XYZ file of N, CA and C in Angstrom:
393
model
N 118.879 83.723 105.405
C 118.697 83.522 103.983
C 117.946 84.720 103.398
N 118.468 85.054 102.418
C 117.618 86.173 101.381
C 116.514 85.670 100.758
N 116.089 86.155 100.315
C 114.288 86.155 99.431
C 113.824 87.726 99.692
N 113.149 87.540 98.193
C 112.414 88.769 97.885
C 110.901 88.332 98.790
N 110.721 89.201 99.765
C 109.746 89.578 100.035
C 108.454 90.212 99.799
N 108.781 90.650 99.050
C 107.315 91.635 98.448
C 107.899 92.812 97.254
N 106.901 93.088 96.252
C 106.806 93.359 95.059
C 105.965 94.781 95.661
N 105.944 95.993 96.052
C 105.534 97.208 96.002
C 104.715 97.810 95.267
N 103.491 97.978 94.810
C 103.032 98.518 93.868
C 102.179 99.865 93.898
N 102.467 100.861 93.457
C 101.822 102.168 93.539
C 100.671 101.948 92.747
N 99.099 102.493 93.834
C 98.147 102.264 92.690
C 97.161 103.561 93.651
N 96.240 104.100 92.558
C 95.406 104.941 93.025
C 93.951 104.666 93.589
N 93.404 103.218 93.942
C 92.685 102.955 94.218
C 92.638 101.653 94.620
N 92.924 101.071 95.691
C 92.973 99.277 96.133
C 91.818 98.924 95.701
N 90.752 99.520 95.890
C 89.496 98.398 94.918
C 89.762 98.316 93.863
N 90.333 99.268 93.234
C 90.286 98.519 91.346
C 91.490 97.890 91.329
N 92.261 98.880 91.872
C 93.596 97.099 91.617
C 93.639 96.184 92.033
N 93.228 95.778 92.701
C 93.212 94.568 93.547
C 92.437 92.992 92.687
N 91.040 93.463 92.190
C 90.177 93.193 91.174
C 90.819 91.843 90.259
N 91.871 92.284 89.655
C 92.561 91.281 88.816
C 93.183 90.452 89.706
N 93.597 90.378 90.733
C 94.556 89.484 91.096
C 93.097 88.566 91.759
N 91.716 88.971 92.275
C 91.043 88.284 92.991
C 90.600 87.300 91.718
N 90.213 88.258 90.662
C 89.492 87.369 89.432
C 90.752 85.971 89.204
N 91.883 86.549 89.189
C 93.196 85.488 89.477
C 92.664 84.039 90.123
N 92.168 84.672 91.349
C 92.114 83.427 92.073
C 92.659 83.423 93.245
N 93.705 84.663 93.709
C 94.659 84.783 94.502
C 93.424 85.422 95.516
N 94.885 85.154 96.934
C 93.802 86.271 98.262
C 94.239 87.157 98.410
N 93.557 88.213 98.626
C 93.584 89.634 99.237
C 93.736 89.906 100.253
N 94.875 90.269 101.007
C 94.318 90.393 102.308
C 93.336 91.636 103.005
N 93.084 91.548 103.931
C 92.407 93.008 104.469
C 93.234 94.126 104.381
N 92.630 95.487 104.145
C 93.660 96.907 103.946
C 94.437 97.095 105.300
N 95.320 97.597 105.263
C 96.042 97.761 106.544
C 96.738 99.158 106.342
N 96.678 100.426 107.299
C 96.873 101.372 107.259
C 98.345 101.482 107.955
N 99.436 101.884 107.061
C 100.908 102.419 107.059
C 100.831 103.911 107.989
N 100.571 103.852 109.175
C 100.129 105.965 109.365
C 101.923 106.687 109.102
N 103.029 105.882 109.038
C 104.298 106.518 109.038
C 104.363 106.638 107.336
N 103.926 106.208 106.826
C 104.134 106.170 105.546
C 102.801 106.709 104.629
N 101.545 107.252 105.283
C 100.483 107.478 104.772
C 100.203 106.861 103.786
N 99.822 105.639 103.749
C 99.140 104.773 103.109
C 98.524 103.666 103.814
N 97.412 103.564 102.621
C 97.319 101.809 102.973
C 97.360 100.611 101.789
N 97.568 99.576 102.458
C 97.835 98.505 102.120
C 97.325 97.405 101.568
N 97.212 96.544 100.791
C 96.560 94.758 100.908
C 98.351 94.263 100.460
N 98.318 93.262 100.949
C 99.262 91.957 100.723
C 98.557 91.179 99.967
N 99.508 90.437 98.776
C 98.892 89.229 98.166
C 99.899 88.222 97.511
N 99.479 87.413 98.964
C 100.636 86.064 98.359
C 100.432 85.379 97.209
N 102.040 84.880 96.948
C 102.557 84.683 95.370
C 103.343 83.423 95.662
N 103.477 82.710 95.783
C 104.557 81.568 95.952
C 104.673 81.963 97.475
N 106.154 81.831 97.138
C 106.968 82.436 98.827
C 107.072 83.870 98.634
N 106.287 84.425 98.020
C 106.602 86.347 97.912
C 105.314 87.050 98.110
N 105.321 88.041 97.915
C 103.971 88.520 97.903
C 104.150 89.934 96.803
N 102.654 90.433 96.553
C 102.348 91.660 95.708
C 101.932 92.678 96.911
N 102.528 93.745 97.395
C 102.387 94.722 97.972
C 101.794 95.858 97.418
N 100.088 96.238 97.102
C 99.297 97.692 96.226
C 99.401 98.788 97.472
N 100.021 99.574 97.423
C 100.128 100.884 98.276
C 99.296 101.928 97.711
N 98.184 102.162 98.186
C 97.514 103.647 97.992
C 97.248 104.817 99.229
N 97.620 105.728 98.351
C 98.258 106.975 99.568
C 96.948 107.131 99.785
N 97.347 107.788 101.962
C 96.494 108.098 102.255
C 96.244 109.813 102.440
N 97.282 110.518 101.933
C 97.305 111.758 102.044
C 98.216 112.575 100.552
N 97.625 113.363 99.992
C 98.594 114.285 99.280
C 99.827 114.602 98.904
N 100.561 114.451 100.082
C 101.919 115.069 100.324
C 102.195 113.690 100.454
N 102.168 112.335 100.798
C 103.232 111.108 100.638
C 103.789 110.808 99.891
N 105.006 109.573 99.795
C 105.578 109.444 98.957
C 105.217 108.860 98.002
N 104.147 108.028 98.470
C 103.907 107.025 96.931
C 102.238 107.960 96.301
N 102.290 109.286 97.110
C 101.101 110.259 96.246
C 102.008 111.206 95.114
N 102.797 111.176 95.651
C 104.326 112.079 94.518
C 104.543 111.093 93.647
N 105.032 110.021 94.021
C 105.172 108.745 93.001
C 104.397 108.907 91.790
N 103.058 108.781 92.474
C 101.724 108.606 91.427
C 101.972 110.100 90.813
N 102.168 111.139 91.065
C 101.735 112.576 90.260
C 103.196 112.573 88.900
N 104.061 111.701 89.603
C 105.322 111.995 88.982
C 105.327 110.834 88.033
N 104.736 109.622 88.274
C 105.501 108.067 86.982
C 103.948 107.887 87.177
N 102.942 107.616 87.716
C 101.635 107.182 87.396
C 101.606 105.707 88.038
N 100.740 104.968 88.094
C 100.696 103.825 88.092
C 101.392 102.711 88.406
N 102.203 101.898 89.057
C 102.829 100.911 88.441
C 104.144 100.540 89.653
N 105.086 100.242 89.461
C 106.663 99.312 90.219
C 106.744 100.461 91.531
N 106.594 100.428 92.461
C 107.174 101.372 92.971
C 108.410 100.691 93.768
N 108.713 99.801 94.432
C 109.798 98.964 95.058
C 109.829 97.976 95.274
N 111.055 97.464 95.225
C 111.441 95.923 95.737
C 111.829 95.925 97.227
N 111.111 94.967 97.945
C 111.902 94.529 99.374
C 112.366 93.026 99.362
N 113.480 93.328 99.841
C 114.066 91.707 100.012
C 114.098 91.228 101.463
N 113.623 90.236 101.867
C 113.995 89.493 102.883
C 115.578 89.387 103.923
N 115.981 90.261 104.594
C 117.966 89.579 104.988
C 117.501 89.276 106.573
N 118.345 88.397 106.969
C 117.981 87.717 107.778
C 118.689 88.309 109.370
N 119.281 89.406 109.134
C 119.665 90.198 110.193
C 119.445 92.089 109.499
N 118.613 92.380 110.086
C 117.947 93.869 109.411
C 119.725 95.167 109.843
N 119.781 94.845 111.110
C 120.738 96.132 111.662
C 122.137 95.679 111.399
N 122.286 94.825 110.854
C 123.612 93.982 110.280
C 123.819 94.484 108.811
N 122.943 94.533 108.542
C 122.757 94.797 106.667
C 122.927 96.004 106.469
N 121.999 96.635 107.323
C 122.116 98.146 107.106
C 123.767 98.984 108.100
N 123.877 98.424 108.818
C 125.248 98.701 109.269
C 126.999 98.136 107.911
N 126.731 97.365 107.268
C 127.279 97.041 106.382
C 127.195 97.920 105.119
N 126.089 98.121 105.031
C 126.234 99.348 103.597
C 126.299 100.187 103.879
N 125.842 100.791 105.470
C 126.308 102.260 105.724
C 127.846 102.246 105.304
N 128.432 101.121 106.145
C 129.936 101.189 106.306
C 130.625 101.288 104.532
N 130.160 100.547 103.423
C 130.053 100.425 102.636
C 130.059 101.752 101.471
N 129.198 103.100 102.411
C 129.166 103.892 101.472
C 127.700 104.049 101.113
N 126.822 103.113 100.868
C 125.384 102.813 100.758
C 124.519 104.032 101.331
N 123.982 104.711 100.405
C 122.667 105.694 100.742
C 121.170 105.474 100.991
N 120.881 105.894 102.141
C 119.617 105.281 102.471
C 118.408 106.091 102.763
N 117.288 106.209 102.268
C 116.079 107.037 102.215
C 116.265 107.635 104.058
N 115.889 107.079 104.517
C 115.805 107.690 106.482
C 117.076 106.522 106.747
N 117.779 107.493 108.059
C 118.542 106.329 108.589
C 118.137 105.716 109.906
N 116.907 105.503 110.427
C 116.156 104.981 111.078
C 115.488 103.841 110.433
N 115.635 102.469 111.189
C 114.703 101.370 110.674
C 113.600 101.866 111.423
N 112.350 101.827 110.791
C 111.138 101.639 110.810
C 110.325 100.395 111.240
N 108.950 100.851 111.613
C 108.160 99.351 111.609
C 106.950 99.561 110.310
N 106.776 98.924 109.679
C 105.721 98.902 108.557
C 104.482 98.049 109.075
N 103.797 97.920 107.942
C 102.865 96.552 107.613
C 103.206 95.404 108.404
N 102.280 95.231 109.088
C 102.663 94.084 109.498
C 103.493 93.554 110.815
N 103.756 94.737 111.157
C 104.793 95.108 112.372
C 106.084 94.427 112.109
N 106.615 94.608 110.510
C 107.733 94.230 110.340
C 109.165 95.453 109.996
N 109.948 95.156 110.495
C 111.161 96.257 110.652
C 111.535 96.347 109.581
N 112.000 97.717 108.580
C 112.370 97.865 107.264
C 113.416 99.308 107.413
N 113.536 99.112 106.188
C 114.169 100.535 105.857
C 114.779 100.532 104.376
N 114.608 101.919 103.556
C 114.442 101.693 101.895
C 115.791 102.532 101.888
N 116.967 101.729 100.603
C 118.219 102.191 100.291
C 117.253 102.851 99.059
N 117.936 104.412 98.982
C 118.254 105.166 98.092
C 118.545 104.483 96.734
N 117.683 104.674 95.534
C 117.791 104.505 94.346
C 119.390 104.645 93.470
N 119.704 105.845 93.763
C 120.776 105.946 93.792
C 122.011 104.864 94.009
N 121.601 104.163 95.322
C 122.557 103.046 95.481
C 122.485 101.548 95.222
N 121.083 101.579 94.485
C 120.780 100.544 93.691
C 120.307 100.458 92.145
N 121.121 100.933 91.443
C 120.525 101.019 90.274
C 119.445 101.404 89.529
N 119.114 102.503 90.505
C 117.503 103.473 90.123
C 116.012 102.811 91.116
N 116.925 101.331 91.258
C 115.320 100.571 91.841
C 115.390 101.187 93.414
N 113.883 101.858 94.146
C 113.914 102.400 95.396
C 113.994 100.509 96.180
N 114.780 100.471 96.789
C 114.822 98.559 97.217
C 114.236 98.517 99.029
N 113.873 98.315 99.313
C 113.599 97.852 100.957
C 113.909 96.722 101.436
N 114.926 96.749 102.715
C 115.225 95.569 103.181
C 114.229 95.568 104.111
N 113.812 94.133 105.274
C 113.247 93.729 105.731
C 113.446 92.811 106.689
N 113.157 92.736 108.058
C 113.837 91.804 108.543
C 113.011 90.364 108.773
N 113.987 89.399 107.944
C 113.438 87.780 108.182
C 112.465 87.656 109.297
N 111.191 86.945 109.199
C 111.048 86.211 110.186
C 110.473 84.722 109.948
């Protein structure tokens, strides 16, 4: 089954963003360091989804370009599919452009990999594999 998994958010500082969602009421989780992706992390569950704040941990990353280039704010959608190398073997076949063609392990020690904007309507999207 599909579900959006997590909501991506580029921010330049996890203590101040984070702030509103605690005053919320919501939990934070502890930071968790991405080293393939130079960043780190908090998760913050939402229903069945969560809010993903990514702040770079180095200069040269992607979501530190992000920030120099749009500022603040959406950086990606990941959706939930319930077979990761099935999905991505389907849109390869498909034609589908994809940031690395290596699945990855992220946050969480969960397997991902982000389709090219390009092949989704500008949005950078990350699939994810169910668990």
């Amino acid at each position: 089954m599909f579900h959006i998994d997590h909501l991506g958010i580029a921010v330049k500082s996890l203590a101040a963003a984070k702030g509103i969602y605690q005053k919320l009421g919501l939990t934070v989780s502890e930071e968790e360091v991405v080293e393939g992706e130079r960043v780190k992390v908090v998760m913050i569950p939402v229903g069945e989804s969560r809010l993903e704040l990514l702040e770079p941990t180095s200069e040269d990353s992607t979501v530190a370009r992000f920030l120099a280039k749009r500022g603040e704010g959406l950086h990606h959608v990941s959706l939930r599919v319930p077979d990761l190398a099935a999905s991505v073997a389907k849109l390869k076949q498909d034609g589908v452009r994809f940031i690395s063609d290596e699945i990855k392990v992220g946050a969480g020690g969960h397997r991902y990999v982000f389709v090219h904007p390009s092949s989704a309507g500008g949005v950078l999207l990350e699939l994810v594999e169910g668990h």
